mmCIF file of C-alpha atoms in Angstrom:
data_model
loop_
_atom_site.group_PDB
_atom_site.id
_atom_site.type_symbol
_atom_site.label_atom_id
_atom_site.label_comp_id
_atom_site.label_asym_id
_atom_site.label_seq_id
_atom_site.Cartn_x
_atom_site.Cartn_y
_atom_site.Cartn_z
ATOM 1 C CA MET A 65 0.266 0.228 -0.221
ATOM 2 C CA LYS A 66 1.452 3.321 -1.443
ATOM 3 C CA LEU A 67 0.362 6.206 1.533
ATOM 4 C CA ASP A 68 0.802 9.650 1.061
ATOM 5 C CA ILE A 69 1.785 10.900 4.309
ATOM 6 C CA LEU A 70 3.916 8.408 7.207
ATOM 7 C CA VAL A 71 3.317 9.237 10.994
ATOM 8 C CA LEU A 72 6.165 7.929 12.745
ATOM 9 C CA ALA A 73 5.902 7.796 16.277
ATOM 10 C CA ALA A 74 7.783 6.736 19.400
ATOM 11 C CA HIS A 75 4.632 5.557 21.076
ATOM 12 C CA PRO A 76 1.235 4.947 20.020
ATOM 13 C CA ASP A 77 -0.865 8.343 20.911
ATOM 14 C CA ASP A 78 2.215 10.209 19.809
ATOM 15 C CA ALA A 79 0.949 10.787 16.636
ATOM 16 C CA GLU A 80 -2.519 11.765 18.561
ATOM 17 C CA LEU A 81 -0.537 14.165 20.667
ATOM 18 C CA GLY A 82 1.089 15.703 18.234
ATOM 19 C CA CYS A 83 -0.854 15.596 14.856
ATOM 20 C CA GLY A 84 -3.924 14.287 15.185
ATOM 21 C CA GLY A 85 -5.904 17.304 13.727
ATOM 22 C CA THR A 86 -2.947 17.872 10.488
ATOM 23 C CA ILE A 87 -4.140 13.682 9.983
ATOM 24 C CA ALA A 88 -7.738 13.826 10.161
ATOM 25 C CA LYS A 89 -7.434 16.839 7.957
ATOM 26 C CA HIS A 90 -5.680 15.358 5.207
ATOM 27 C CA VAL A 91 -7.809 12.007 5.589
ATOM 28 C CA ALA A 92 -10.901 14.266 4.910
ATOM 29 C CA LEU A 93 -8.866 15.558 1.701
ATOM 30 C CA GLY A 94 -8.766 12.674 0.329
ATOM 31 C CA HIS A 95 -5.063 11.317 1.297
ATOM 32 C CA LYS A 96 -4.294 8.131 2.492
ATOM 33 C CA VAL A 97 -2.268 8.261 6.036
ATOM 34 C CA GLY A 98 -1.141 5.312 7.940
ATOM 35 C CA ILE A 99 1.222 5.323 11.476
ATOM 36 C CA VAL A 100 4.212 3.638 12.701
ATOM 37 C CA ASP A 101 4.379 3.395 16.131
ATOM 38 C CA PHE A 102 8.343 2.582 17.128
ATOM 39 C CA THR A 103 7.536 0.839 20.607
ATOM 40 C CA LYS A 104 4.250 -0.423 22.395
ATOM 41 C CA GLY A 105 4.809 1.805 25.017
ATOM 42 C CA GLU A 106 5.417 -0.837 27.715
ATOM 43 C CA LEU A 107 6.863 1.203 29.538
ATOM 44 C CA GLY A 108 4.035 3.184 30.734
ATOM 45 C CA THR A 109 2.868 3.428 34.734
ATOM 46 C CA ARG A 110 -0.396 2.834 33.281
ATOM 47 C CA GLY A 111 -1.690 0.446 31.180
ATOM 48 C CA THR A 112 -0.198 -2.504 29.437
ATOM 49 C CA PRO A 113 1.088 -3.063 26.104
ATOM 50 C CA GLU A 114 -2.095 -5.233 25.482
ATOM 51 C CA THR A 115 -4.584 -2.450 25.902
ATOM 52 C CA ARG A 116 -2.537 0.459 24.349
ATOM 53 C CA ALA A 117 -2.948 -1.750 21.033
ATOM 54 C CA GLU A 118 -6.233 -1.794 21.855
ATOM 55 C CA GLU A 119 -6.334 1.990 22.480
ATOM 56 C CA ALA A 120 -4.325 2.728 19.186
ATOM 57 C CA ALA A 121 -6.773 0.564 16.989
ATOM 58 C CA THR A 122 -9.382 2.655 18.276
ATOM 59 C CA ALA A 123 -8.140 6.047 17.463
ATOM 60 C CA ALA A 124 -6.887 4.803 13.795
ATOM 61 C CA ASN A 125 -10.362 3.819 13.235
ATOM 62 C CA VAL A 126 -11.740 7.774 15.223
ATOM 63 C CA LEU A 127 -9.272 9.607 12.251
ATOM 64 C CA GLY A 128 -8.948 7.252 9.505
ATOM 65 C CA VAL A 129 -6.064 6.217 8.929
ATOM 66 C CA ALA A 130 -4.989 3.191 6.313
ATOM 67 C CA VAL A 131 -3.024 1.509 7.967
ATOM 68 C CA ARG A 132 -1.232 1.630 11.853
ATOM 69 C CA THR A 133 1.369 -1.050 12.311
ATOM 70 C CA ASN A 134 4.123 -1.275 15.309
ATOM 71 C CA LEU A 135 7.723 -1.851 15.284
ATOM 72 C CA ALA A 136 7.587 -3.333 18.635
ATOM 73 C CA LEU A 137 11.349 -2.025 19.231
ATOM 74 C CA GLN A 138 12.067 -1.609 22.963
ATOM 75 C CA ASP A 139 10.620 0.999 24.784
ATOM 76 C CA GLY A 140 12.846 3.686 26.631
ATOM 77 C CA PHE A 141 15.670 2.375 25.207
ATOM 78 C CA PHE A 142 15.813 2.079 21.113
ATOM 79 C CA GLN A 143 18.826 4.171 19.863
ATOM 80 C CA ASN A 144 19.196 5.636 16.637
ATOM 81 C CA ASP A 145 22.115 3.069 15.371
ATOM 82 C CA PRO A 146 21.953 0.889 12.005
ATOM 83 C CA ASP A 147 19.876 -1.544 13.394
ATOM 84 C CA HIS A 148 16.869 0.061 13.899
ATOM 85 C CA GLN A 149 17.559 1.940 10.552
ATOM 86 C CA LEU A 150 17.004 -0.782 8.968
ATOM 87 C CA ARG A 151 13.925 -1.410 10.857
ATOM 88 C CA VAL A 152 12.139 1.880 9.752
ATOM 89 C CA ILE A 153 13.889 1.873 5.797
ATOM 90 C CA GLN A 154 11.908 -1.152 5.869
ATOM 91 C CA ALA A 155 8.162 0.383 6.524
ATOM 92 C CA ILE A 156 9.105 3.619 4.701
ATOM 93 C CA ARG A 157 9.951 1.392 1.224
ATOM 94 C CA ARG A 158 6.901 -0.831 2.492
ATOM 95 C CA TYR A 159 4.802 2.046 1.824
ATOM 96 C CA GLN A 160 6.824 4.456 -0.079
ATOM 97 C CA PRO A 161 5.231 8.221 1.340
ATOM 98 C CA GLU A 162 5.743 11.554 -0.174
ATOM 99 C CA ILE A 163 5.340 12.741 3.502
ATOM 100 C CA VAL A 164 7.461 11.996 6.819
ATOM 101 C CA LEU A 165 6.040 13.850 10.148
ATOM 102 C CA ALA A 166 7.896 12.721 12.897
ATOM 103 C CA ASN A 167 8.221 12.895 16.461
ATOM 104 C CA ALA A 168 9.655 16.329 18.137
ATOM 105 C CA ILE A 169 13.323 17.400 17.695
ATOM 106 C CA LEU A 170 13.417 17.621 21.903
ATOM 107 C CA ASP A 171 11.166 17.093 24.315
ATOM 108 C CA ARG A 172 10.549 15.616 27.700
ATOM 109 C CA HIS A 173 10.582 12.192 27.103
ATOM 110 C CA ILE A 174 13.882 10.930 25.521
ATOM 111 C CA ASP A 175 12.465 8.455 23.078
ATOM 112 C CA HIS A 176 10.535 11.669 21.943
ATOM 113 C CA GLY A 177 14.131 13.272 20.420
ATOM 114 C CA LYS A 178 14.915 9.767 19.605
ATOM 115 C CA GLY A 179 12.405 9.129 17.568
ATOM 116 C CA ALA A 180 12.919 12.530 15.563
ATOM 117 C CA SER A 181 16.284 11.437 14.386
ATOM 118 C CA LEU A 182 15.687 7.918 13.823
ATOM 119 C CA GLY A 183 13.108 8.707 12.091
ATOM 120 C CA ALA A 184 14.422 11.392 9.805
ATOM 121 C CA ASP A 185 17.957 9.601 9.149
ATOM 122 C CA ALA A 186 15.539 6.570 8.404
ATOM 123 C CA SER A 187 13.787 8.684 5.903
ATOM 124 C CA PHE A 188 17.579 9.592 4.187
ATOM 125 C CA LEU A 189 19.103 6.295 4.239
ATOM 126 C CA SER A 190 16.004 4.783 2.535
ATOM 127 C CA GLY A 191 16.708 6.659 -0.812
ATOM 128 C CA LEU A 192 19.874 5.047 -0.871
ATOM 129 C CA ALA A 193 19.939 1.964 -3.572
ATOM 130 C CA LYS A 194 22.869 -0.037 -2.261
ATOM 131 C CA ILE A 195 21.296 -0.462 0.856
ATOM 132 C CA ARG A 196 19.217 -3.514 0.599
ATOM 133 C CA THR A 197 16.421 -4.387 2.801
ATOM 134 C CA LYS A 198 13.682 -7.046 2.276
ATOM 135 C CA ASP A 199 9.914 -6.892 2.939
ATOM 136 C CA THR A 200 7.992 -9.604 5.146
ATOM 137 C CA GLU A 201 7.668 -12.107 1.997
ATOM 138 C CA GLY A 202 11.403 -11.673 1.695
ATOM 139 C CA ARG A 203 11.352 -9.526 -1.344
ATOM 140 C CA GLU A 204 14.044 -6.781 -2.212
ATOM 141 C CA GLN A 205 12.353 -3.862 -1.444
ATOM 142 C CA ALA A 206 13.394 -0.644 -3.680
ATOM 143 C CA ALA A 207 14.817 2.429 -2.242
ATOM 144 C CA TRP A 208 12.743 5.375 -1.467
ATOM 145 C CA ARG A 209 13.157 8.622 0.363
ATOM 146 C CA PRO A 210 9.831 11.186 1.137
ATOM 147 C CA LYS A 211 10.475 13.982 -0.218
ATOM 148 C CA VAL A 212 9.916 16.501 3.477
ATOM 149 C CA VAL A 213 9.806 15.296 6.846
ATOM 150 C CA TYR A 214 7.960 17.873 9.000
ATOM 151 C CA HIS A 215 7.772 17.155 13.421
ATOM 152 C CA TYR A 216 5.449 17.865 15.155
ATOM 153 C CA ILE A 217 5.556 19.461 17.970
ATOM 154 C CA GLN A 218 4.711 17.756 21.609
ATOM 155 C CA SER A 219 4.911 18.259 25.563
ATOM 156 C CA GLN A 220 7.330 20.309 25.273
ATOM 157 C CA PHE A 221 7.060 23.439 23.500
ATOM 158 C CA ILE A 222 8.813 24.631 20.703
ATOM 159 C CA VAL A 223 8.660 27.574 18.188
ATOM 160 C CA PRO A 224 6.750 25.870 14.905
ATOM 161 C CA ASP A 225 8.364 26.582 11.463
ATOM 162 C CA PHE A 226 5.106 26.700 9.645
ATOM 163 C CA ILE A 227 0.957 26.072 11.651
ATOM 164 C CA MET A 228 -1.203 23.895 10.104
ATOM 165 C CA ASP A 229 -4.663 25.000 10.274
ATOM 166 C CA ILE A 230 -6.913 21.952 11.700
ATOM 167 C CA THR A 231 -9.923 24.498 12.370
ATOM 168 C CA GLY A 232 -12.656 21.623 11.881
ATOM 169 C CA TYR A 233 -10.674 18.720 13.065
ATOM 170 C CA TRP A 234 -10.120 19.464 16.928
ATOM 171 C CA GLU A 235 -13.143 17.047 17.932
ATOM 172 C CA THR A 236 -11.945 14.448 16.201
ATOM 173 C CA LYS A 237 -7.798 14.643 17.528
ATOM 174 C CA LEU A 238 -9.378 15.096 20.972
ATOM 175 C CA GLN A 239 -12.095 11.902 20.429
ATOM 176 C CA ALA A 240 -8.839 10.126 19.126
ATOM 177 C CA ILE A 241 -6.564 11.168 22.167
ATOM 178 C CA LYS A 242 -9.271 10.188 24.185
ATOM 179 C CA ALA A 243 -9.584 6.478 22.903
ATOM 180 C CA PHE A 244 -6.416 5.861 24.735
ATOM 181 C CA LYS A 245 -8.539 5.605 28.145
ATOM 182 C CA SER A 246 -5.620 3.694 30.247
ATOM 183 C CA GLN A 247 -3.206 6.792 29.909
ATOM 184 C CA PHE A 248 -5.765 10.128 30.111
ATOM 185 C CA TYR A 249 -7.598 11.611 32.841
ATOM 186 C CA ASP A 250 -10.019 9.137 34.266
ATOM 187 C CA PRO A 251 -11.614 10.475 37.709
ATOM 188 C CA SER A 252 -12.383 6.620 38.574
ATOM 189 C CA SER A 253 -8.881 5.147 37.331
ATOM 190 C CA GLN A 254 -7.343 3.826 40.365
ATOM 191 C CA GLU A 255 -3.788 3.434 38.395
ATOM 192 C CA PRO A 256 -1.075 6.023 40.054
ATOM 193 C CA GLU A 257 -1.517 9.382 38.583
ATOM 194 C CA THR A 258 1.344 10.625 35.348
ATOM 195 C CA TYR A 259 2.537 13.630 33.722
ATOM 196 C CA ILE A 260 -0.409 12.961 31.052
ATOM 197 C CA SER A 261 -2.938 12.077 33.374
ATOM 198 C CA ASN A 262 -3.540 14.609 35.249
ATOM 199 C CA PRO A 263 -6.613 16.647 33.640
ATOM 200 C CA ALA A 264 -4.369 19.941 33.100
ATOM 201 C CA PHE A 265 -2.139 18.375 30.733
ATOM 202 C CA LEU A 266 -5.588 17.959 27.827
ATOM 203 C CA GLN A 267 -5.984 21.466 28.489
ATOM 204 C CA MET A 268 -2.573 22.693 28.182
ATOM 205 C CA ILE A 269 -2.971 20.252 24.417
ATOM 206 C CA GLU A 270 -5.948 22.456 23.215
ATOM 207 C CA SER A 271 -4.891 26.117 25.020
ATOM 208 C CA ARG A 272 -1.757 25.382 22.414
ATOM 209 C CA ALA A 273 -3.575 24.698 20.090
ATOM 210 C CA LEU A 274 -5.592 27.117 20.243
ATOM 211 C CA GLU A 275 -2.634 29.174 20.850
ATOM 212 C CA PHE A 276 -1.198 27.879 17.003
ATOM 213 C CA GLY A 277 -4.835 28.888 15.772
ATOM 214 C CA HIS A 278 -4.910 32.416 16.789
ATOM 215 C CA ALA A 279 -1.431 33.047 15.481
ATOM 216 C CA ILE A 280 -2.448 32.354 11.489
ATOM 217 C CA GLY A 281 -5.768 33.806 12.457
ATOM 218 C CA ALA A 282 -7.454 29.876 12.507
ATOM 219 C CA ARG A 283 -9.592 28.078 15.252
ATOM 220 C CA HIS A 284 -7.113 25.847 16.439
ATOM 221 C CA GLY A 285 -3.421 24.751 14.928
ATOM 222 C CA GLU A 286 -1.000 21.903 15.010
ATOM 223 C CA GLY A 287 3.018 22.991 14.882
ATOM 224 C CA PHE A 288 6.025 21.753 13.007
ATOM 225 C CA THR A 289 9.374 22.036 12.616
ATOM 226 C CA VAL A 290 10.886 21.240 9.316
ATOM 227 C CA ARG A 291 15.796 19.832 9.170
ATOM 228 C CA ARG A 292 15.524 22.571 6.181
ATOM 229 C CA TYR A 293 13.929 25.564 4.522
ATOM 230 C CA PRO A 294 10.417 24.556 3.281
ATOM 231 C CA GLY A 295 10.129 26.251 -0.207
ATOM 232 C CA VAL A 296 6.879 27.621 -1.819
ATOM 233 C CA ASN A 297 5.912 28.220 -5.459
ATOM 234 C CA ASN A 298 2.595 30.783 -4.572
ATOM 235 C CA LEU A 299 2.465 33.793 -2.260
ATOM 236 C CA PHE A 300 -0.812 32.898 -1.973
ATOM 237 C CA ASN A 301 -0.283 29.443 -0.269
ATOM 238 C CA LEU A 302 1.056 31.161 2.664
ATOM 239 C CA ILE A 303 -2.335 32.536 3.516
#
């Protein structure tokens, strides 16, 4: 399956929190979008890998993505090294996306910065024909390099290089986030409170979406950073 956009995420729920509105909007525009989670989030204080997998599937249905897979890398300990790069290269070559959305370049959770570097480096290396990989059926994969890699913003504030207008898609994003019932605020939960299960966390996520939206004259927005200058061929595309 060829995708238009591939979202790379260190943990299940990273994609929803960082760029859920962007995903939902582009699905509505007719683009094929997929998510590849690097880990099962097995080190999370709340929930289990099994519940996280169920929640991720529910969130994927909410967003309308064409595919969601999990590489089962080691939560907290995966690295941006050749072995892990090859795993991500296989996924990129499998789906041949034009655009990759990857984790925040810097964040509170160490996996997010590592995920950003791993996603960006694998996207470049995937275009080198002399790096040979095989698909799940043992067939040689063709080299493929996405046109661009954009990094969504997560918990820690980062000044965005551009902001996506997600007006009309905030409720879909929120529904997808709340699919992860084990992770976020639930007054009936008996599990320990965490940084993200505190009700103030989702309030912060919405406040940022409102702030980014306000900055571009929209209701809600999501910020992204780029590693190279973004190019435009029409000034009216920047309105």
